[in-house]
Tab-separated table of C-alpha atoms and ligand atoms in Angstrom:
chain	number	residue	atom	x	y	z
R	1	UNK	CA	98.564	8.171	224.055
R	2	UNK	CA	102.515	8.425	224.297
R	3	UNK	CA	104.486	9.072	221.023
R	4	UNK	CA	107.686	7.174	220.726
R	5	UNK	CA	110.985	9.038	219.785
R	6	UNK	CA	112.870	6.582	219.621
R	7	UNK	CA	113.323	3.907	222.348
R	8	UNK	CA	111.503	6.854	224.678
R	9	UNK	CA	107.554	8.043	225.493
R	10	UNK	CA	106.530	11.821	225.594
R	11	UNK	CA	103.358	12.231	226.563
R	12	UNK	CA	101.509	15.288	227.222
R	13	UNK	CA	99.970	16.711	230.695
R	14	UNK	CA	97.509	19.427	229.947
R	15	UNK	CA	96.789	21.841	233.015
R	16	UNK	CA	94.459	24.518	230.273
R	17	UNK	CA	94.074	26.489	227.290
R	18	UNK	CA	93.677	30.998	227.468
R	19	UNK	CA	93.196	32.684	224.878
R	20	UNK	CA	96.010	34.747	224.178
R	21	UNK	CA	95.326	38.217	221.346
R	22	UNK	CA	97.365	37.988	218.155
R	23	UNK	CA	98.421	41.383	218.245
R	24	UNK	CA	100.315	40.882	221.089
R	25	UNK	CA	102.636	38.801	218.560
R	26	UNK	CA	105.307	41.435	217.266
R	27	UNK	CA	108.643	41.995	216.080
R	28	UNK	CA	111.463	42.529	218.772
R	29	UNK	CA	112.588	45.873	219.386
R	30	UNK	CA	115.019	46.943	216.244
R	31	UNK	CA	113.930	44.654	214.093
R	32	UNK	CA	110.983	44.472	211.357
R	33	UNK	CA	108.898	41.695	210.308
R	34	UNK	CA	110.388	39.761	207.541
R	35	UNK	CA	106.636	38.758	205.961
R	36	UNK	CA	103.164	38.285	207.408
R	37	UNK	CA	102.941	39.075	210.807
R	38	UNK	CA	99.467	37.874	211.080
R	39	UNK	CA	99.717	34.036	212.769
R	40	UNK	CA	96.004	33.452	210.202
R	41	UNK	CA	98.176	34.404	206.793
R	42	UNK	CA	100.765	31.631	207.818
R	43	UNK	CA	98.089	29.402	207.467
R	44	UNK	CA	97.643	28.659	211.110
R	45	UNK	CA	94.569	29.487	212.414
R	46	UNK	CA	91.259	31.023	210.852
R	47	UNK	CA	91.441	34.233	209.277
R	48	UNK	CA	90.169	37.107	211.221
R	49	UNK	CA	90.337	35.593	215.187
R	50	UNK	CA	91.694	37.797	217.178
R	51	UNK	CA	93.126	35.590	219.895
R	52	UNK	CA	94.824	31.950	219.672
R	53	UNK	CA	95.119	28.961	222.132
R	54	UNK	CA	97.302	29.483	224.262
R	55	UNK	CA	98.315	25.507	225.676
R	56	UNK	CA	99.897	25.319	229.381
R	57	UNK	CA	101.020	22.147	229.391
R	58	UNK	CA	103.715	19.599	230.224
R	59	UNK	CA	105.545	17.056	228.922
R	60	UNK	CA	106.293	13.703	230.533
R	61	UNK	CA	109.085	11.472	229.473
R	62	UNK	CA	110.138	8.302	230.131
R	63	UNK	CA	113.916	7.526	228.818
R	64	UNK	CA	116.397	5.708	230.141
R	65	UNK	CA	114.522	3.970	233.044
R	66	UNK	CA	114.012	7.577	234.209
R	67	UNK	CA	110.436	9.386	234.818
R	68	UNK	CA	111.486	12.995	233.492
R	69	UNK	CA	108.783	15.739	233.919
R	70	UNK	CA	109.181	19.169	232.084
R	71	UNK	CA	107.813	22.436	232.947
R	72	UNK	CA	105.351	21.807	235.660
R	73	UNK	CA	102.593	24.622	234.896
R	74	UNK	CA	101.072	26.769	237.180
R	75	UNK	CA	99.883	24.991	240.395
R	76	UNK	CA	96.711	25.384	242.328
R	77	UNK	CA	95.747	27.843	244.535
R	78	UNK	CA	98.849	30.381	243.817
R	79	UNK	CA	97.807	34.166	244.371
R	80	UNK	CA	99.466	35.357	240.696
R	81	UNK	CA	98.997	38.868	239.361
R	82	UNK	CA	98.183	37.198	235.914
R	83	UNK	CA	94.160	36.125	236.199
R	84	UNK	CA	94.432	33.282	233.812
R	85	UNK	CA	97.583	31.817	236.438
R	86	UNK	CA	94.825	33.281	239.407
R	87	UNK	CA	93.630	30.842	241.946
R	88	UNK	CA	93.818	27.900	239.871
R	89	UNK	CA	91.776	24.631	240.936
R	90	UNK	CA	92.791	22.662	237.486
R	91	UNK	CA	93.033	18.541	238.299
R	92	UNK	CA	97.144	18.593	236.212
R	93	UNK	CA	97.902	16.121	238.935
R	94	UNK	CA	94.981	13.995	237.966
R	95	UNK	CA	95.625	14.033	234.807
R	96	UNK	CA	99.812	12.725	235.645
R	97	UNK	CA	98.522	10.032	237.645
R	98	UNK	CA	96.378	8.850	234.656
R	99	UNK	CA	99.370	8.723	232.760
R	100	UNK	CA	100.529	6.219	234.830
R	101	UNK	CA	102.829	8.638	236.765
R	102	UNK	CA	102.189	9.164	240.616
R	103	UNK	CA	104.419	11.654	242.415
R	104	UNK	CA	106.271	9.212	243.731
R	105	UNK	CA	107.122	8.026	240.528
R	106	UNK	CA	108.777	11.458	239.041
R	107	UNK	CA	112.912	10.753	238.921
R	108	UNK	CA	113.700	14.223	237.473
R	109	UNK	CA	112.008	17.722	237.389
R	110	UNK	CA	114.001	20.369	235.014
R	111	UNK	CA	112.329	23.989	234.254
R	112	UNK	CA	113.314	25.643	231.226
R	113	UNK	CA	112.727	28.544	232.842
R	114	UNK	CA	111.544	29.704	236.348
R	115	UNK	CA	108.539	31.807	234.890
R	116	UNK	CA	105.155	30.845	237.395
R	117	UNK	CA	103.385	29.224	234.387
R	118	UNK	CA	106.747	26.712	234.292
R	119	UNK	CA	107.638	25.904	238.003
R	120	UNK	CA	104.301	25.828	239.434
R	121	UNK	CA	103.629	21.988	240.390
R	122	UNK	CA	107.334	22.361	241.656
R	123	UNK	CA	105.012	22.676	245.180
R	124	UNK	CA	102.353	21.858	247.010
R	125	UNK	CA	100.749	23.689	249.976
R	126	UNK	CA	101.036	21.585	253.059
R	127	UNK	CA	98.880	23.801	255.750
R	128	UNK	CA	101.417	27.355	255.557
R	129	UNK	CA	104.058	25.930	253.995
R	130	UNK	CA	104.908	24.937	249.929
R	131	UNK	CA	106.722	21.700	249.872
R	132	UNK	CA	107.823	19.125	247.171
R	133	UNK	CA	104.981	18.075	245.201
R	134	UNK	CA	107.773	14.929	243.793
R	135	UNK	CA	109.141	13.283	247.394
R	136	UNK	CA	111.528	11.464	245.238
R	137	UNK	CA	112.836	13.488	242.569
R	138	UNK	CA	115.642	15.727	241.860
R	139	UNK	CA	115.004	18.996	240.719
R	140	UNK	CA	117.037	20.344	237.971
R	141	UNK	CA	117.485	23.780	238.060
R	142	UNK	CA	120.090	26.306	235.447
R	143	UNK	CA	122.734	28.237	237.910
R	144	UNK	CA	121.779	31.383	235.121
R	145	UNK	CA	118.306	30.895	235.988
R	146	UNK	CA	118.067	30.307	239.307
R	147	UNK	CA	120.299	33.088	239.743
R	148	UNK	CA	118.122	35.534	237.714
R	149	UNK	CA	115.432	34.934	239.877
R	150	UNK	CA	116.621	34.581	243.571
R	151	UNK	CA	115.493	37.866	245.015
R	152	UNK	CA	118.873	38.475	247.096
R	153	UNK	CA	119.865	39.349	243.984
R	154	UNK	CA	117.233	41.894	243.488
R	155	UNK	CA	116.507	40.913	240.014
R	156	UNK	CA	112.816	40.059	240.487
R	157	UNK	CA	109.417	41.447	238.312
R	158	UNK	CA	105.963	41.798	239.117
R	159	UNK	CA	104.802	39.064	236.660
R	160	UNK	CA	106.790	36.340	238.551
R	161	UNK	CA	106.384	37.831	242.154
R	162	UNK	CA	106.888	35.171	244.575
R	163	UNK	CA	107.284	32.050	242.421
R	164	UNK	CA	110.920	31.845	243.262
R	165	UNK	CA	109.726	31.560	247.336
R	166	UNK	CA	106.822	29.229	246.712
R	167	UNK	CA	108.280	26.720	243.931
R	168	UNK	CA	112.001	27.033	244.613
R	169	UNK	CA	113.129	27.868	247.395
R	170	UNK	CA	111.155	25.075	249.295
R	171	UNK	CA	112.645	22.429	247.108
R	172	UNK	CA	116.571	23.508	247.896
R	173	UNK	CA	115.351	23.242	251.657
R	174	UNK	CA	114.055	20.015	250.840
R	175	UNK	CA	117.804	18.897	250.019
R	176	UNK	CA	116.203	18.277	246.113
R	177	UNK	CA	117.264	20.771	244.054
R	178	UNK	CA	120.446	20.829	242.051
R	179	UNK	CA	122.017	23.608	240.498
R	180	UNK	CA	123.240	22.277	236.993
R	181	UNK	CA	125.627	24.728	234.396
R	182	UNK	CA	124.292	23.061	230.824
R	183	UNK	CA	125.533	21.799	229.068
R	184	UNK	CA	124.451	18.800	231.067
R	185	UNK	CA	124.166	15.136	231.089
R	186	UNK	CA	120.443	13.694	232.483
R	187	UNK	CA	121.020	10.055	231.506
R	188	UNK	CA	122.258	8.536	228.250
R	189	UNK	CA	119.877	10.312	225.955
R	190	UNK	CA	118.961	13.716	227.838
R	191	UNK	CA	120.835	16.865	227.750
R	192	UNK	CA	120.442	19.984	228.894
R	193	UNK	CA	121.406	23.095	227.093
R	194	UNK	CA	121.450	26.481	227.262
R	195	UNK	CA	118.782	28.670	225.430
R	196	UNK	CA	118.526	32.203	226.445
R	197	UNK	CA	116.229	35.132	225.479
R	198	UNK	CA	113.080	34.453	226.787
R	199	UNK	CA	114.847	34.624	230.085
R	200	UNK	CA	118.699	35.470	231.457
R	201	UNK	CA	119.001	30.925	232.217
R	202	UNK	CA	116.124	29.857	229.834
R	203	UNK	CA	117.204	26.470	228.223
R	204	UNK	CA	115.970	23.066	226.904
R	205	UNK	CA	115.930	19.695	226.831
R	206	UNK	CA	117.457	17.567	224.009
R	207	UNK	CA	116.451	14.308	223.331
R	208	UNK	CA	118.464	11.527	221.463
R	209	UNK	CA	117.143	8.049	221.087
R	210	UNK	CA	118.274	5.106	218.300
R	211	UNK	CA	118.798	7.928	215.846
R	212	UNK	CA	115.836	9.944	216.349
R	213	UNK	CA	115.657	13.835	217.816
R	214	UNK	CA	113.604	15.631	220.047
R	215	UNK	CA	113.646	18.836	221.581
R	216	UNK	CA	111.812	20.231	224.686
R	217	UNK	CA	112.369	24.012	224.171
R	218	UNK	CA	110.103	25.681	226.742
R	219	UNK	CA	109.106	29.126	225.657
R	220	UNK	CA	111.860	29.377	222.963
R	221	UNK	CA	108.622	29.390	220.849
R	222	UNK	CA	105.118	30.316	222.109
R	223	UNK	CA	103.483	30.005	218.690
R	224	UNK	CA	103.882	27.683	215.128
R	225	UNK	CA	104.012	31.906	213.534
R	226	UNK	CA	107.628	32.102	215.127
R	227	UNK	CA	108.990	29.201	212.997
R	228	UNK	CA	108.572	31.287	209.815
R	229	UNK	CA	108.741	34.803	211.486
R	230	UNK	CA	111.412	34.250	213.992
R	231	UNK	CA	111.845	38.009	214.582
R	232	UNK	CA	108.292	37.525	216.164
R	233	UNK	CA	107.824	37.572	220.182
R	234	UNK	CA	105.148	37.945	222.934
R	235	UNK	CA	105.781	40.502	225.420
R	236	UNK	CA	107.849	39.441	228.602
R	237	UNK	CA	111.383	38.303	227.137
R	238	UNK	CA	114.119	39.168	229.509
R	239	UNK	CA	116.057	39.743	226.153
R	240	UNK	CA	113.770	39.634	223.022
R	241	UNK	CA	116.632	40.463	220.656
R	242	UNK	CA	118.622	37.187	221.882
R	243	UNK	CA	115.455	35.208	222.030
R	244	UNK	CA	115.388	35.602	218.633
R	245	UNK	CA	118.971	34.606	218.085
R	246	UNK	CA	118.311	31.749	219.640
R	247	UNK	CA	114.952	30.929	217.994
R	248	UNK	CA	116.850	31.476	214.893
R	249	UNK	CA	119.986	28.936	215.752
R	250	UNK	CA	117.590	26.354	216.904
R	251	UNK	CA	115.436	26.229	213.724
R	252	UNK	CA	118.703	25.235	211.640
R	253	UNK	CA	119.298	22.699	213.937
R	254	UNK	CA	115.707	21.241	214.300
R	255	UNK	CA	115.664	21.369	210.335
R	256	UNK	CA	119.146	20.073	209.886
R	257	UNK	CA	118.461	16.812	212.641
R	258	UNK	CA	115.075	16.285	211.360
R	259	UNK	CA	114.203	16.444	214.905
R	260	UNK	CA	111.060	16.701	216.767
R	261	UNK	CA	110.150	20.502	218.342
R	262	UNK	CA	107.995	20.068	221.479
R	263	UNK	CA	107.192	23.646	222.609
R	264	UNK	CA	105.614	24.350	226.132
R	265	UNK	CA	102.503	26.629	224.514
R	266	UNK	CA	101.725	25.228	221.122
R	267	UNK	CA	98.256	24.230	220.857
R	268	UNK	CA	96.816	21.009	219.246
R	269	UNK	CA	98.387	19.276	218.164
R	270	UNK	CA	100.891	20.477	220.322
R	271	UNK	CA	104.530	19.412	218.198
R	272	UNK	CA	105.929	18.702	214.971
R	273	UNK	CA	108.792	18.780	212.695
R	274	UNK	CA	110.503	22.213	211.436
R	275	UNK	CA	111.530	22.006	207.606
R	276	UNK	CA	113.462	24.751	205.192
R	277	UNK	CA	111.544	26.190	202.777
R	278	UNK	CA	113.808	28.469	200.645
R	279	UNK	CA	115.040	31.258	202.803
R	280	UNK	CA	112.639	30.232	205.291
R	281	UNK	CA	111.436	27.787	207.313
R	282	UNK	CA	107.809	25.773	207.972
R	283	UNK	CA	106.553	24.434	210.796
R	284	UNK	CA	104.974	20.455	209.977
R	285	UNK	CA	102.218	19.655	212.745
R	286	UNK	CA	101.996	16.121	213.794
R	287	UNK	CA	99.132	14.435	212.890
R	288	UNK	CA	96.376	15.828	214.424
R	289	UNK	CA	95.243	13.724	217.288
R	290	UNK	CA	98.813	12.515	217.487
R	291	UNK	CA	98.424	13.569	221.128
R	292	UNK	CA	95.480	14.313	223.152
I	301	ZN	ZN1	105.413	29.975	229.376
């Protein structure tokens, strides 16, 4: 079931779940955990489990009269050096259409990043070639990010090897894509803004509807830990020390605007609210079962 935020529907499209180690969580290089680095001691998971959920999912919203799809996954069938992102056969487009959205009916794509686990569903395979998985939508892409990632400028990694070919470039041949410099306008109550860190372009979505908040932050946050322990990344930042600056910035604001976080990896269930507590700051789950 969609949750309103205001006059506007998020819903969320779950491709899968990998189990991702807890000691991979750690402070970013020069700087020391302020508290518990252990995700189980902040209360949000079982002490003593090694590894966590790790959600790929994305979010659907409908605002404005628009169809606005977030950080399309992975994709089938991509040959990715990461096994969980291997060879996928996961039914994500299944799972859209049961949400009432066919790919027809997609207005707007925007990737907070152009990582493969973001972009993914960007394509299709169509015999040799990747086309347009969303015939009718644009395709919002961050001149920082696209930039970081188009190999003529020989700024490419293992991890993301060929993503920028299969799920990009296709959709700028298509005539789709359009290279936006945030902050941007979407439609009355969606804005796109910058967030760097995790990568050189990274950014979110903001949404603002009859007085209520939301934000779409991508991997700004890949786990509830990082609300209280900020300082706290996974491995794979472009710039771990800024995306904790920006982690940090964006918790004052979520806590200040009483606004809704909706991260791209949290696991059930999946988003909440972000409150001060002292010095610090708590993430509130929804409700669990809030969304599937
Ligand atoms: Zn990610």
């Amino acid at each position: 079931m969609p949750v309103a935020v205001g006059s506007a529907q998020v819903e969320r499209i779950e491709e899968q779940h990998i189990p991702v180690a807890f000691s991979l969580l750690a402070p970013a290089p020069g700087l020391v955990a302020d508290g518990p680095a252990d995700p189980a001691a902040a209360g949000h998971h079982p002490a003593g489990e090694a590894t966590f959920q790790f959600s790929n999912h994305s979010w659907l919203i409908r605002a404005d009269g628009l169809t606005v799809l977030v950080d399309p996954c992975n994709g089938n069938g991509r040959q990715r050096r990461v096994p969980f992102f291997n060879d996928l056969n996961l039914p994500w487009l299944d799972r859209l259409k049961a949400a009432g959205a066919a790919p027809e009916d997609v207005d707007v794509v925007f990737c907070t990043h152009l990582h493969s686990d973001h972009c993914g569903w960007n394509t299709v395979r169509a015999g040799e070639r990747w086309v347009p998985t969303f015939p009718q939508a644009r395709y919002l892409f961050a001149e920082a990010e696209y930039r970081r990632w188009d190999p003529a400028d020989q700024h490419a990694n293992q991890y993301n090897e060929s993503v920028f070919d299969e799920c990009v470039r296709p959709v700028v041949a298509a005539g789709q894509a359009r290279i936006i410099t945030p902050p941007f306008t979407v439609s009355d109550s969606l804005t796109i803004e910058t967030a760097p860190g995790h990568t050189a372009g990274h950014s979110l979505l903001r949404l603002e509807s009859r007085g209520e908040r939301a934000y779409f932050t991508g991997d700004a946050f890949h786990h509830p830990v990082q609300v209280e322990r900020p300082e706290l990344c996974l491995p794979g930042c472009d710039d771990p020390v800024q995306a904790v600056a920006t982690r940090q910035a964006l918790l004052s604001r979520l806590d200040r605007e009483r606004a809704y976080l909706f991260p791209a990896h949290f696991a059930a269930p999946h988003y909440g609210r972000v409150q001060r507590q002292d010095a610090d700051f708590t993430f509130v789950p929804a409700a669990p079962g809030a969304l599937a």
